[in-house]
Structures are given as structure tokens and as C-alpha cells.
């Protein structure tokens, strides 16, 4: 598991707050916001949505909406007044959304994506539902890989960390010896994933955000969001939006 | 393990960088910098050193030294030119240091202590060697407890996190139902400690800083620093220095 000269590294950044410590530029970055932006984006792209434009402020959502765009968004679990629907992954499966571009209002996820994209050539959206696909896509570039957890308002988040552990493990295993890590946060993520992998839904019972979702009546997405490899799509950052890697 | 109304919380902050998210003031803070400031300070106080004055800059060390103080300090593993000895815990056991005040130059630890002390009434130094003592001392105040990991240059550090998990577990177990947590970083720390507790030295083989110490030939302290409950002393912040809680 240790890095050796000439190899590529896989690192895990637990929070956007720590990003300046990790960001050397020129890495492949996988952004994860499991509950719920990154799972929703992977779901949307898999179901044929043409692009997701992630925005951070309500004003931005309103401006895009006024220009005729479909708008999704929540604030603290409630659908925004200007939005057509909330950010549950289940909302992005509808037939009438195929080929459409959707504006998605998400605080943690959007900020993380923008931070990653400012210096790095390739920013991907990762979730449990596209785990193997996003790792395989990242590996082909033969660059250092950083998994950036969007977290919860800059705090460490268990579900994003478990994804980071699953992804780091997969990258090291399938990277044919090219990927190693000496990053303590990657090692911790991999070890936490070993404890969780046999029943992630049971394990996440302990986590803070899961309780937040339950309180809000939004916990129907938990099992879906923690089930591995349901889709093969990889959303990739392209200018101001996320599109299917196959569309590039 | 979940918080309920009226209970006190135990939280874990992985890095000084995240401290503003945790610091509500009025908590008991346990600062941990296992390799090596907090283990050295607990060793010193246990062996009868009267006080440790932690300083951050070389200029401060030089000024105290010029005033006749004994000076300990390292930078990147090398003893400072102005210091009488380095920061290995073994250096603080000598008979001639009993009753003396020692200036200790430590970057991560000093900064963490100063941050904690700026708003909170009680700042304690924790390490594996005084684990039960520091937890028991913290519990008697019936306040929320935050374990602040000094980390490595603002990064997540495995050994500090394992200590945080051991301490959070002990606080919850011995707190007689008064302490709970909904903090994901506390839960992660506790779970990582479950993986490590049966053989912390073997577990820490994976961690980055352990390799850093080994490269520098400073790894003789690892087994000592990871052995629980060797001393009953609790260093407490008092004005500008750390003293034995029994001396307050």
C-alpha cells in the first residue's frame, strides 16, 4: 500500500476545506457527494439527461429557470421555490428528461466541483452506483488521482469517506501495481470501507447525515445510493457542466 | 452512540484547519499530537517537570534560552541549534529536569493548543500514555468534550485519530450514559481504533508519519508512544504553559 518511486498516487481529501493541501494541479479528481448530488448526477446522466449544470446560489437557479431551463434544487432538504423538483436521484429517471439540460442547485457538490476544476484537467463525478466505471475511467489517464469528498458544510462525512475508501481500494487493485498511497486519509477510508462493505446500509445507520435525511423524510434514497455498480456512466466536467464521458 | 437531548457530546476534530467548525467555546478540549509533542509533554509532567512552555518559532526558543530556560525543540526531526535536546519523550525523564520549566518548540502541537485555549476554559494534553487519566479528568467537568488532533501540517494523521477514537470510546463508556456522539469523525475514529487496538504498533505500520520518523531514525519512540496508561498525569493549560493538573 505504500508509494514507490515512479508510481502514481491515490489520495483522499476529506473536505473542501483541506483541498489546498492536496491540490497540486494536473491530477484526475473524483468528486463524491453521496447524499445526494453525485448519486443524482450519475443517475441523470445514465438515464439520458444531456447535461447537468451545477449552481450554488438561488439567484443562479432563478436566472437559468428564467431562460427556460429545467431546474432542480433543494435547500436544507426542501425543494426550492424556483425548482421543478428536488435533488433525489429518483427525480432524474423520467423519460421526458432525456436529452435535456438540467440546472441543479447544490451547495457542497458545486463548490467541490469548481474547486477541483480550477487547476486539474479532468474532474469526474463518482458515486457508489458508478464506482467501477468511474475508477476505470480515471485509471486510463495514468495520472495521480485524488478523491475529493464534498462533505457536509466542510465537515468530514461518513458516506463520502466510505465511497472514497471503496474507490481507492478499487484503483489500487485494478491499477496493476501502478497506484499506491502513503496518504493517511486514504488508508483510513479504505479501512472504514472494510468495516462497512458487507452491509453499507447497516453501517451508515451510525452516520450523522443519514439521520438528517431521515428527519426530513428523505431517506428513501439511502439503499439506492449505497448499492454498487448500477450504472456504467461517468459524468465529466466540461466547461460549465457535467456531461457523459461518452459524449466528449 | 447517538446524542439525545440533555446529554453532553464528544466530538473529534481531525485537523486545526477544521477547528472553527467545532469551536463553540465552553468545551473541554483534549489536544493530541502523539508523534510527538503530546506524548513528550505527558512524559515530562509525569517525571516531575514543573511546566512546559510550548512555542512555535525559533526566535521564541532563542529568547527563552537567552533568559536561562532549558530549551527542547526540533524542526523536521533535527534538534534545533538553540535547543539543549530534541522532542523525544525519552529526553524528558532525566532526574535533573525535576522541578524545572522547559521551553518546547513544536509547530503542530503549539498551534493546536493556542487555538483551543483562545475560547475554551479547559485545555488538556492527551496521549496514549495518559489515556484513562486525561479522560477521567475531562469527564468531571460535565461539559461537552472535543478531541483536537494536531495532525501533520494541517493534514489528517492516523496516530492522532487512533488516540481520538480510544479517548472517545473511553469517554462514552466511563461517562455513565452522559456522553454520546453524532459526529461522523468521532464515529470513524472509534471504528478505526477498533481495528488498531489489539496491536497499535502493527496497525500504525501503515501510517505516513511513522515512515517519516523511521526515515529520520526517530522511530524508537513508537512502541512507547502507543502503549496505553503508563502515567496518571494530566497536563493542563494555565496562562502560557502546561502544568500538572494536581498543581492547580
Tab-separated table of C-alpha atoms in Angstrom:
chain	number	residue	atom	x	y	z
A	1	UNK	CA	0.000	0.000	0.000
A	2	UNK	CA	2.989	2.336	0.054
A	3	UNK	CA	4.129	4.568	-2.676
A	4	UNK	CA	7.308	3.766	-4.549
A	5	UNK	CA	9.224	5.951	-6.896
A	6	UNK	CA	7.698	6.298	-10.318
A	7	UNK	CA	4.253	5.144	-9.273
A	8	UNK	CA	1.084	7.198	-9.291
A	9	UNK	CA	-0.644	8.087	-6.039
A	10	UNK	CA	-4.229	7.900	-4.932
A	11	UNK	CA	-5.159	10.343	-2.189
A	12	UNK	CA	-8.354	11.162	-0.328
A	13	UNK	CA	-9.337	14.696	0.693
A	14	UNK	CA	-11.990	14.607	3.440
A	15	UNK	CA	-13.338	18.137	2.988
A	16	UNK	CA	-13.229	21.099	0.589
A	17	UNK	CA	-11.544	22.912	3.488
A	18	UNK	CA	-8.444	20.702	3.089
A	19	UNK	CA	-8.356	20.933	-0.694
A	20	UNK	CA	-5.456	23.455	-0.874
A	21	UNK	CA	-3.254	20.840	0.882
A	22	UNK	CA	-3.938	18.276	-1.828
A	23	UNK	CA	-4.339	20.282	-4.984
A	24	UNK	CA	-1.081	20.221	-6.911
A	25	UNK	CA	-2.912	20.538	-10.232
A	26	UNK	CA	-2.612	18.021	-13.041
A	27	UNK	CA	-4.425	15.228	-11.159
A	28	UNK	CA	-7.585	13.352	-12.036
A	29	UNK	CA	-10.151	14.342	-9.411
A	30	UNK	CA	-13.192	12.238	-8.493
A	31	UNK	CA	-15.747	14.345	-6.606
A	32	UNK	CA	-18.154	12.497	-4.292
A	33	UNK	CA	-21.270	13.832	-2.569
A	34	UNK	CA	-23.130	10.570	-1.983
A	35	UNK	CA	-26.225	12.024	-0.236
A	36	UNK	CA	-27.065	13.315	-2.730
A	37	UNK	CA	-25.599	15.425	-5.557
A	38	UNK	CA	-23.156	12.921	-7.017
A	39	UNK	CA	-25.590	9.991	-6.923
A	40	UNK	CA	-28.273	12.166	-8.553
A	41	UNK	CA	-25.887	13.357	-11.296
A	42	UNK	CA	-24.760	9.797	-12.113
A	43	UNK	CA	-28.420	8.721	-12.217
A	44	UNK	CA	-29.375	11.601	-14.516
A	45	UNK	CA	-26.537	11.027	-17.000
A	46	UNK	CA	-27.238	7.280	-17.040
A	47	UNK	CA	-30.901	7.950	-17.836
A	48	UNK	CA	-30.023	10.113	-20.826
A	49	UNK	CA	-30.012	13.642	-19.412
A	50	UNK	CA	-27.709	15.593	-21.756
A	51	UNK	CA	-26.021	17.745	-19.108
A	52	UNK	CA	-26.229	18.903	-15.507
A	53	UNK	CA	-25.265	22.500	-14.759
A	54	UNK	CA	-24.483	22.664	-11.042
A	55	UNK	CA	-25.085	26.056	-9.443
A	56	UNK	CA	-24.606	27.295	-5.919
A	57	UNK	CA	-26.924	30.263	-5.318
A	58	UNK	CA	-30.694	30.609	-5.571
A	59	UNK	CA	-30.181	33.642	-7.822
A	60	UNK	CA	-28.323	31.482	-10.343
A	61	UNK	CA	-31.114	28.903	-10.297
A	62	UNK	CA	-33.688	31.635	-10.913
A	63	UNK	CA	-31.681	33.101	-13.795
A	64	UNK	CA	-31.326	29.754	-15.572
A	65	UNK	CA	-35.013	28.996	-14.913
A	66	UNK	CA	-35.995	32.350	-16.473
A	67	UNK	CA	-34.024	31.315	-19.573
A	68	UNK	CA	-36.210	28.228	-19.887
A	69	UNK	CA	-34.027	25.577	-18.273
A	70	UNK	CA	-35.395	22.749	-16.157
A	71	UNK	CA	-34.362	23.425	-12.584
A	72	UNK	CA	-33.719	21.026	-9.707
A	73	UNK	CA	-32.711	22.140	-6.269
A	74	UNK	CA	-33.087	21.948	-2.531
A	75	UNK	CA	-32.028	23.919	0.468
A	76	UNK	CA	-31.846	22.021	3.744
A	77	UNK	CA	-33.926	19.229	2.280
A	78	UNK	CA	-36.773	21.361	0.917
A	79	UNK	CA	-37.377	21.830	-2.815
A	80	UNK	CA	-36.535	25.381	-3.877
A	81	UNK	CA	-39.485	27.605	-4.844
A	82	UNK	CA	-37.903	28.199	-8.268
A	83	UNK	CA	-37.203	24.497	-8.876
A	84	UNK	CA	-39.258	21.986	-10.841
A	85	UNK	CA	-38.221	19.218	-8.429
A	86	UNK	CA	-35.768	18.335	-5.652
A	87	UNK	CA	-32.407	16.569	-5.826
A	88	UNK	CA	-33.479	12.987	-5.111
A	89	UNK	CA	-31.840	10.659	-7.656
A	90	UNK	CA	-35.298	9.213	-8.355
A	91	UNK	CA	-36.372	12.556	-9.852
A	92	UNK	CA	-33.822	12.241	-12.673
A	93	UNK	CA	-35.052	8.972	-14.191
A	94	UNK	CA	-38.091	10.343	-16.058
A	95	UNK	CA	-38.428	9.713	-19.792
A	96	UNK	CA	-39.246	13.371	-20.579
A	97	UNK	CA	-35.828	14.466	-19.217
A	98	UNK	CA	-33.875	12.507	-21.870
A	99	UNK	CA	-31.696	14.836	-23.930
A	100	UNK	CA	-32.458	17.800	-21.673
A	101	UNK	CA	-30.045	20.024	-19.755
A	102	UNK	CA	-30.932	20.446	-16.093
A	103	UNK	CA	-29.706	23.112	-13.688
A	104	UNK	CA	-29.029	21.570	-10.260
A	105	UNK	CA	-28.692	23.674	-7.145
A	106	UNK	CA	-26.336	22.017	-4.697
A	107	UNK	CA	-24.095	23.753	-2.187
A	108	UNK	CA	-21.488	21.163	-1.166
A	109	UNK	CA	-21.193	19.442	-4.542
A	110	UNK	CA	-20.984	22.503	-6.765
A	111	UNK	CA	-18.308	24.137	-4.667
A	112	UNK	CA	-16.229	20.947	-4.633
A	113	UNK	CA	-16.509	20.554	-8.417
A	114	UNK	CA	-15.496	24.165	-9.040
A	115	UNK	CA	-12.500	23.892	-6.711
A	116	UNK	CA	-11.331	20.729	-8.413
A	117	UNK	CA	-11.845	22.077	-11.933
A	118	UNK	CA	-9.863	25.256	-11.378
A	119	UNK	CA	-6.468	23.539	-11.709
A	120	UNK	CA	-6.997	19.934	-12.772
A	121	UNK	CA	-7.529	18.688	-16.292
A	122	UNK	CA	-10.123	16.045	-15.513
A	123	UNK	CA	-12.922	16.181	-12.937
A	124	UNK	CA	-15.258	13.200	-12.677
A	125	UNK	CA	-18.362	12.609	-10.588
A	126	UNK	CA	-18.215	9.449	-8.509
A	127	UNK	CA	-20.825	7.577	-6.511
A	128	UNK	CA	-21.387	4.010	-5.360
A	129	UNK	CA	-23.753	3.489	-8.304
A	130	UNK	CA	-20.954	4.092	-10.861
A	131	UNK	CA	-17.990	3.000	-8.705
A	132	UNK	CA	-16.214	0.625	-11.107
A	133	UNK	CA	-16.985	2.778	-14.140
A	134	UNK	CA	-15.575	5.971	-12.653
A	135	UNK	CA	-12.447	4.187	-11.366
A	136	UNK	CA	-11.776	2.517	-14.728
A	137	UNK	CA	-12.244	5.848	-16.487
A	138	UNK	CA	-9.870	7.612	-14.077
A	139	UNK	CA	-7.196	4.894	-14.415
A	140	UNK	CA	-6.817	5.209	-18.172
A	141	UNK	CA	-5.222	8.671	-17.822
A	142	UNK	CA	-2.167	7.393	-15.889
A	143	UNK	CA	-2.055	10.394	-13.566
A	144	UNK	CA	-2.261	10.861	-9.819
A	145	UNK	CA	-5.851	10.518	-8.605
A	146	UNK	CA	-7.466	12.478	-5.763
A	147	UNK	CA	-10.882	11.622	-4.397
A	148	UNK	CA	-12.486	14.797	-3.093
A	149	UNK	CA	-15.266	14.283	-0.542
A	150	UNK	CA	-17.762	17.134	-0.707
A	151	UNK	CA	-18.567	16.567	2.980
A	152	UNK	CA	-21.328	18.305	4.886
A	153	UNK	CA	-20.731	22.051	5.236
A	154	UNK	CA	-16.972	21.443	5.258
A	155	UNK	CA	-17.174	18.627	7.811
A	156	UNK	CA	-15.986	15.058	7.413
A	157	UNK	CA	-18.841	12.908	6.140
A	158	UNK	CA	-19.031	9.158	6.639
A	159	UNK	CA	-20.830	8.239	3.409
A	160	UNK	CA	-18.430	10.241	1.198
A	161	UNK	CA	-15.479	8.704	3.061
A	162	UNK	CA	-16.799	5.162	2.555
A	163	UNK	CA	-17.070	5.878	-1.169
A	164	UNK	CA	-13.518	7.236	-1.131
A	165	UNK	CA	-12.333	4.026	0.536
A	166	UNK	CA	-14.168	1.845	-1.964
A	167	UNK	CA	-12.736	3.850	-4.867
A	168	UNK	CA	-9.169	3.949	-3.500
A	169	UNK	CA	-9.290	0.191	-2.953
A	170	UNK	CA	-10.592	-0.410	-6.476
A	171	UNK	CA	-7.980	1.904	-8.020
A	172	UNK	CA	-5.128	0.168	-6.180
A	173	UNK	CA	-6.485	-3.319	-7.012
A	174	UNK	CA	-7.262	-2.722	-10.679
A	175	UNK	CA	-4.353	-0.333	-11.311
A	176	UNK	CA	-1.993	-3.282	-11.888
A	177	UNK	CA	0.620	-2.075	-9.426
A	178	UNK	CA	0.743	1.462	-10.762
A	179	UNK	CA	-1.222	3.034	-7.883
A	180	UNK	CA	-0.148	3.206	-4.262
A	181	UNK	CA	-0.809	5.504	-1.362
A	182	UNK	CA	1.003	6.922	1.635
A	183	UNK	CA	-1.907	9.178	2.457
A	184	UNK	CA	-3.290	8.536	5.965
A	185	UNK	CA	-6.759	9.683	4.959
A	186	UNK	CA	-6.799	7.192	2.048
A	187	UNK	CA	-5.683	4.394	4.390
A	188	UNK	CA	-8.369	5.350	6.931
A	189	UNK	CA	-11.012	5.440	4.174
A	190	UNK	CA	-10.013	2.008	2.888
A	191	UNK	CA	-10.120	0.551	6.416
A	192	UNK	CA	-13.518	2.089	7.204
A	193	UNK	CA	-14.791	0.651	3.921
A	194	UNK	CA	-13.596	-2.818	5.007
A	195	UNK	CA	-15.856	-2.477	8.073
A	196	UNK	CA	-18.801	-1.230	6.012
A	197	UNK	CA	-18.638	-3.113	2.714
A	198	UNK	CA	-20.560	-6.207	3.719
A	199	UNK	CA	-23.603	-4.109	4.643
A	200	UNK	CA	-23.162	-0.394	3.901
A	201	UNK	CA	-26.784	0.444	4.749
A	202	UNK	CA	-26.439	-1.053	8.224
A	203	UNK	CA	-23.067	0.633	8.724
A	204	UNK	CA	-24.317	4.065	7.679
A	205	UNK	CA	-27.058	3.836	10.323
A	206	UNK	CA	-24.418	5.405	12.541
A	207	UNK	CA	-23.709	8.404	10.366
A	208	UNK	CA	-24.943	11.910	11.049
A	209	UNK	CA	-26.242	12.789	7.584
A	210	UNK	CA	-28.302	9.639	7.364
A	211	UNK	CA	-30.198	10.893	10.435
A	212	UNK	CA	-30.539	14.285	8.820
A	213	UNK	CA	-32.182	12.677	5.776
A	214	UNK	CA	-34.430	10.532	7.956
A	215	UNK	CA	-35.643	13.546	9.899
A	216	UNK	CA	-36.509	15.211	6.609
A	217	UNK	CA	-38.310	12.133	5.288
A	218	UNK	CA	-35.729	11.862	2.504
A	219	UNK	CA	-34.240	8.507	3.464
A	220	UNK	CA	-35.854	6.504	0.656
A	221	UNK	CA	-32.693	7.070	-1.405
A	222	UNK	CA	-30.249	5.534	1.070
A	223	UNK	CA	-30.311	1.921	-0.112
A	224	UNK	CA	-30.192	3.044	-3.767
A	225	UNK	CA	-27.292	5.427	-3.075
A	226	UNK	CA	-25.274	2.699	-1.317
A	227	UNK	CA	-25.728	-0.046	-3.928
A	228	UNK	CA	-22.611	-0.529	-6.041
A	229	UNK	CA	-22.256	-0.531	-9.804
A	230	UNK	CA	-25.802	0.027	-11.001
A	231	UNK	CA	-24.732	2.216	-13.933
A	232	UNK	CA	-21.725	2.498	-16.272
A	233	UNK	CA	-21.964	6.242	-16.907
A	234	UNK	CA	-19.201	8.632	-15.892
A	235	UNK	CA	-20.184	12.317	-15.642
A	236	UNK	CA	-17.226	14.523	-16.661
A	237	UNK	CA	-16.792	18.258	-16.159
A	238	UNK	CA	-16.787	20.133	-19.458
A	239	UNK	CA	-16.696	23.939	-19.352
A	240	UNK	CA	-19.616	24.801	-17.062
A	241	UNK	CA	-21.449	21.480	-16.939
A	242	UNK	CA	-21.297	17.744	-16.396
A	243	UNK	CA	-21.795	15.518	-19.408
A	244	UNK	CA	-21.499	11.819	-20.183
A	245	UNK	CA	-17.861	10.850	-20.790
A	246	UNK	CA	-19.036	9.072	-23.938
A	247	UNK	CA	-20.301	12.410	-25.312
A	248	UNK	CA	-16.852	14.040	-25.220
B	1	UNK	CA	-23.804	6.144	20.301
B	2	UNK	CA	-26.233	8.890	19.316
B	3	UNK	CA	-26.806	12.097	21.079
B	4	UNK	CA	-30.030	12.672	22.974
B	5	UNK	CA	-31.362	15.871	24.414
B	6	UNK	CA	-29.701	16.949	27.637
B	7	UNK	CA	-26.599	14.825	27.117
B	8	UNK	CA	-23.084	16.074	26.594
B	9	UNK	CA	-21.333	15.443	23.305
B	10	UNK	CA	-17.902	14.137	22.464
B	11	UNK	CA	-16.580	15.270	19.106
B	12	UNK	CA	-13.349	14.728	17.192
B	13	UNK	CA	-11.691	17.433	15.096
B	14	UNK	CA	-9.210	15.883	12.645
B	15	UNK	CA	-7.124	18.986	11.938
B	16	UNK	CA	-6.510	22.523	13.221
B	17	UNK	CA	-7.872	23.578	9.820
B	18	UNK	CA	-11.349	22.350	10.810
B	19	UNK	CA	-11.254	23.846	14.293
B	20	UNK	CA	-13.546	26.833	13.529
B	21	UNK	CA	-16.311	24.320	12.654
B	22	UNK	CA	-16.082	22.710	16.090
B	23	UNK	CA	-15.152	25.521	18.398
B	24	UNK	CA	-18.278	26.795	20.121
B	25	UNK	CA	-16.302	27.817	23.212
B	26	UNK	CA	-17.049	26.473	26.670
B	27	UNK	CA	-15.924	22.903	25.900
B	28	UNK	CA	-13.221	20.801	27.466
B	29	UNK	CA	-10.589	20.282	24.752
B	30	UNK	CA	-8.107	17.405	24.715
B	31	UNK	CA	-5.230	18.161	22.335
B	32	UNK	CA	-3.354	15.187	20.860
B	33	UNK	CA	-0.097	15.172	18.900
B	34	UNK	CA	1.015	11.589	19.500
B	35	UNK	CA	4.299	11.678	17.489
B	36	UNK	CA	5.466	13.544	19.445
B	37	UNK	CA	4.592	16.707	21.372
B	38	UNK	CA	1.703	15.415	23.477
B	39	UNK	CA	3.460	12.176	24.456
B	40	UNK	CA	6.603	14.133	25.376
B	41	UNK	CA	4.626	16.644	27.473
B	42	UNK	CA	2.791	13.890	29.394
B	43	UNK	CA	6.148	12.159	29.988
B	44	UNK	CA	7.757	15.358	31.226
B	45	UNK	CA	4.966	16.257	33.653
B	46	UNK	CA	4.849	12.679	34.961
B	47	UNK	CA	8.603	12.779	35.621
B	48	UNK	CA	8.305	15.945	37.677
B	49	UNK	CA	8.993	18.712	35.178
B	50	UNK	CA	7.236	21.765	36.657
B	51	UNK	CA	5.964	23.239	33.389
B	52	UNK	CA	6.289	23.064	29.618
B	53	UNK	CA	6.095	26.327	27.685
B	54	UNK	CA	5.229	25.408	24.097
B	55	UNK	CA	6.494	27.869	21.491
B	56	UNK	CA	6.172	27.929	17.752
B	57	UNK	CA	9.040	29.956	16.285
B	58	UNK	CA	12.815	29.546	16.549
B	59	UNK	CA	13.032	33.199	17.652
B	60	UNK	CA	10.843	32.451	20.672
B	61	UNK	CA	13.027	29.458	21.594
B	62	UNK	CA	16.140	31.635	21.353
B	63	UNK	CA	14.594	34.364	23.507
B	64	UNK	CA	13.608	31.934	26.295
B	65	UNK	CA	17.018	30.246	26.051
B	66	UNK	CA	18.747	33.625	26.457
B	67	UNK	CA	16.718	34.144	29.625
B	68	UNK	CA	18.187	30.937	31.048
B	69	UNK	CA	15.423	28.423	30.315
B	70	UNK	CA	16.093	24.837	29.318
B	71	UNK	CA	15.098	24.504	25.690
B	72	UNK	CA	13.838	21.470	23.744
B	73	UNK	CA	12.990	21.586	20.093
B	74	UNK	CA	13.182	20.091	16.645
B	75	UNK	CA	12.488	21.133	13.136
B	76	UNK	CA	11.770	18.350	10.643
B	77	UNK	CA	13.270	15.801	13.038
B	78	UNK	CA	16.559	17.625	13.719
B	79	UNK	CA	17.357	19.149	17.124
B	80	UNK	CA	17.348	22.953	16.909
B	81	UNK	CA	20.736	24.668	17.218
B	82	UNK	CA	19.435	26.690	20.174
B	83	UNK	CA	17.966	23.643	21.945
B	84	UNK	CA	19.503	21.543	24.718
B	85	UNK	CA	17.814	18.418	23.324
B	86	UNK	CA	15.146	17.222	20.891
B	87	UNK	CA	11.485	16.390	21.492
B	88	UNK	CA	11.755	12.633	22.058
B	89	UNK	CA	9.732	11.689	25.159
B	90	UNK	CA	12.827	9.849	26.432
B	91	UNK	CA	14.639	13.188	26.798
B	92	UNK	CA	12.179	14.373	29.450
B	93	UNK	CA	12.738	11.620	32.010
B	94	UNK	CA	16.057	12.847	33.425
B	95	UNK	CA	16.390	13.437	37.153
B	96	UNK	CA	17.996	16.877	36.716
B	97	UNK	CA	14.841	18.161	34.948
B	98	UNK	CA	12.604	17.663	38.016
B	99	UNK	CA	11.061	20.949	39.102
B	100	UNK	CA	12.368	22.763	36.024
B	101	UNK	CA	10.403	24.682	33.401
B	102	UNK	CA	11.229	23.660	29.834
B	103	UNK	CA	10.519	25.582	26.644
B	104	UNK	CA	9.419	23.171	23.913
B	105	UNK	CA	9.431	24.142	20.258
B	106	UNK	CA	6.689	22.299	18.382
B	107	UNK	CA	4.814	23.533	15.358
B	108	UNK	CA	1.665	21.396	15.158
B	109	UNK	CA	1.119	20.997	18.894
B	110	UNK	CA	1.637	24.594	19.981
B	111	UNK	CA	-0.692	25.958	17.360
B	112	UNK	CA	-3.411	23.463	18.291
B	113	UNK	CA	-3.086	24.301	21.992
B	114	UNK	CA	-3.283	28.044	21.346
B	115	UNK	CA	-6.346	27.659	19.124
B	116	UNK	CA	-8.110	25.559	21.748
B	117	UNK	CA	-7.193	27.874	24.626
B	118	UNK	CA	-8.462	31.021	22.954
B	119	UNK	CA	-12.139	30.277	23.712
B	120	UNK	CA	-12.353	27.218	25.942
B	121	UNK	CA	-11.978	27.126	29.702
B	122	UNK	CA	-10.043	23.890	29.946
B	123	UNK	CA	-7.370	22.567	27.576
B	124	UNK	CA	-5.739	19.227	28.404
B	125	UNK	CA	-2.901	17.326	26.756
B	126	UNK	CA	-3.802	13.758	25.838
B	127	UNK	CA	-1.718	10.829	24.672
B	128	UNK	CA	-1.950	7.050	24.798
B	129	UNK	CA	0.341	7.042	27.822
B	130	UNK	CA	-2.180	9.040	29.945
B	131	UNK	CA	-5.386	7.955	28.164
B	132	UNK	CA	-7.530	6.942	31.144
B	133	UNK	CA	-6.238	9.776	33.315
B	134	UNK	CA	-6.985	12.506	30.796
B	135	UNK	CA	-10.455	11.110	30.046
B	136	UNK	CA	-11.344	10.835	33.747
B	137	UNK	CA	-10.109	14.371	34.330
B	138	UNK	CA	-12.153	15.706	31.376
B	139	UNK	CA	-15.325	13.892	32.484
B	140	UNK	CA	-15.507	15.509	35.907
B	141	UNK	CA	-16.328	18.916	34.388
B	142	UNK	CA	-19.648	17.770	32.865
B	143	UNK	CA	-19.186	19.760	29.677
B	144	UNK	CA	-19.024	18.902	26.009
B	145	UNK	CA	-15.635	17.425	25.117
B	146	UNK	CA	-13.750	17.945	21.856
B	147	UNK	CA	-10.638	15.970	20.973
B	148	UNK	CA	-8.442	18.110	18.745
B	149	UNK	CA	-5.934	16.196	16.625
B	150	UNK	CA	-2.875	18.334	15.928
B	151	UNK	CA	-2.354	16.429	12.666
B	152	UNK	CA	0.640	16.809	10.387
B	153	UNK	CA	0.861	20.255	8.812
B	154	UNK	CA	-2.942	20.502	8.853
B	155	UNK	CA	-3.420	17.033	7.379
B	156	UNK	CA	-5.337	14.135	8.891
B	157	UNK	CA	-2.967	11.958	10.901
B	158	UNK	CA	-3.589	8.306	11.688
B	159	UNK	CA	-1.923	8.154	15.102
B	160	UNK	CA	-3.760	11.230	16.426
B	161	UNK	CA	-7.036	9.825	15.073
B	162	UNK	CA	-6.481	6.468	16.776
B	163	UNK	CA	-5.926	8.294	20.061
B	164	UNK	CA	-9.125	10.293	19.441
B	165	UNK	CA	-11.025	7.041	18.882
B	166	UNK	CA	-9.611	5.478	22.039
B	167	UNK	CA	-10.475	8.585	24.061
B	168	UNK	CA	-13.983	8.975	22.600
B	169	UNK	CA	-14.671	5.311	23.336
B	170	UNK	CA	-13.409	5.657	26.901
B	171	UNK	CA	-15.420	8.848	27.493
B	172	UNK	CA	-18.628	7.251	26.222
B	173	UNK	CA	-18.012	4.025	28.217
B	174	UNK	CA	-16.995	5.630	31.503
B	175	UNK	CA	-19.318	8.649	31.210
B	176	UNK	CA	-22.226	6.622	32.627
B	177	UNK	CA	-24.621	7.471	29.808
B	178	UNK	CA	-23.938	11.207	29.891
B	179	UNK	CA	-21.795	11.290	26.720
B	180	UNK	CA	-22.938	10.466	23.218
B	181	UNK	CA	-21.892	11.476	19.738
B	182	UNK	CA	-23.460	12.163	16.383
B	183	UNK	CA	-20.170	13.351	14.981
B	184	UNK	CA	-19.075	11.316	11.938
B	185	UNK	CA	-15.404	11.958	12.654
B	186	UNK	CA	-15.803	10.624	16.217
B	187	UNK	CA	-17.560	7.510	14.895
B	188	UNK	CA	-14.831	6.978	12.276
B	189	UNK	CA	-12.129	7.409	14.942
B	190	UNK	CA	-13.778	4.892	17.247
B	191	UNK	CA	-14.121	2.363	14.416
B	192	UNK	CA	-10.509	2.798	13.286
B	193	UNK	CA	-9.434	2.288	16.910
B	194	UNK	CA	-11.373	-0.998	16.973
B	195	UNK	CA	-9.213	-2.183	14.063
B	196	UNK	CA	-5.997	-0.983	15.703
B	197	UNK	CA	-6.429	-1.576	19.436
B	198	UNK	CA	-5.250	-5.167	19.590
B	199	UNK	CA	-1.869	-4.191	18.139
B	200	UNK	CA	-1.488	-0.423	17.586
B	201	UNK	CA	2.195	-0.727	16.647
B	202	UNK	CA	1.408	-3.177	13.859
B	203	UNK	CA	-1.534	-1.079	12.693
B	204	UNK	CA	0.466	2.151	12.576
B	205	UNK	CA	2.988	0.466	10.268
B	206	UNK	CA	0.666	1.752	7.547
B	207	UNK	CA	0.691	5.380	8.583
B	208	UNK	CA	2.628	8.115	6.834
B	209	UNK	CA	4.208	9.781	9.844
B	210	UNK	CA	5.568	6.500	11.177
B	211	UNK	CA	7.566	6.235	7.952
B	212	UNK	CA	8.664	9.820	8.339
B	213	UNK	CA	10.038	9.030	11.814
B	214	UNK	CA	11.718	5.855	10.563
B	215	UNK	CA	13.479	7.717	7.778
B	216	UNK	CA	14.766	10.147	10.361
B	217	UNK	CA	15.908	7.376	12.716
B	218	UNK	CA	13.430	8.594	15.330
B	219	UNK	CA	11.237	5.503	15.464
B	220	UNK	CA	12.479	4.243	18.847
B	221	UNK	CA	9.590	6.136	20.479
B	222	UNK	CA	6.785	4.435	18.568
B	223	UNK	CA	6.127	1.486	20.879
B	224	UNK	CA	6.371	3.759	23.937
B	225	UNK	CA	4.017	6.343	22.392
B	226	UNK	CA	1.420	3.688	21.561
B	227	UNK	CA	1.363	1.928	24.947
B	228	UNK	CA	-1.703	2.857	26.989
B	229	UNK	CA	-1.916	4.172	30.519
B	230	UNK	CA	1.703	4.309	31.606
B	231	UNK	CA	1.211	7.528	33.592
B	232	UNK	CA	-1.581	9.209	35.594
B	233	UNK	CA	-0.521	12.821	34.975
B	234	UNK	CA	-2.741	15.270	33.113
B	235	UNK	CA	-1.017	18.363	31.693
B	236	UNK	CA	-3.387	21.346	31.816
B	237	UNK	CA	-3.041	24.696	30.063
B	238	UNK	CA	-2.533	27.523	32.548
B	239	UNK	CA	-1.830	31.013	31.160
B	240	UNK	CA	1.145	30.415	28.861
B	241	UNK	CA	2.234	26.925	29.937
B	242	UNK	CA	1.269	23.354	30.664
B	243	UNK	CA	1.369	22.203	34.253
B	244	UNK	CA	0.316	19.127	36.192
B	245	UNK	CA	-3.427	19.230	36.950
B	246	UNK	CA	-2.541	18.374	40.551
B	247	UNK	CA	-0.544	21.624	40.805
B	248	UNK	CA	-3.551	23.828	40.011
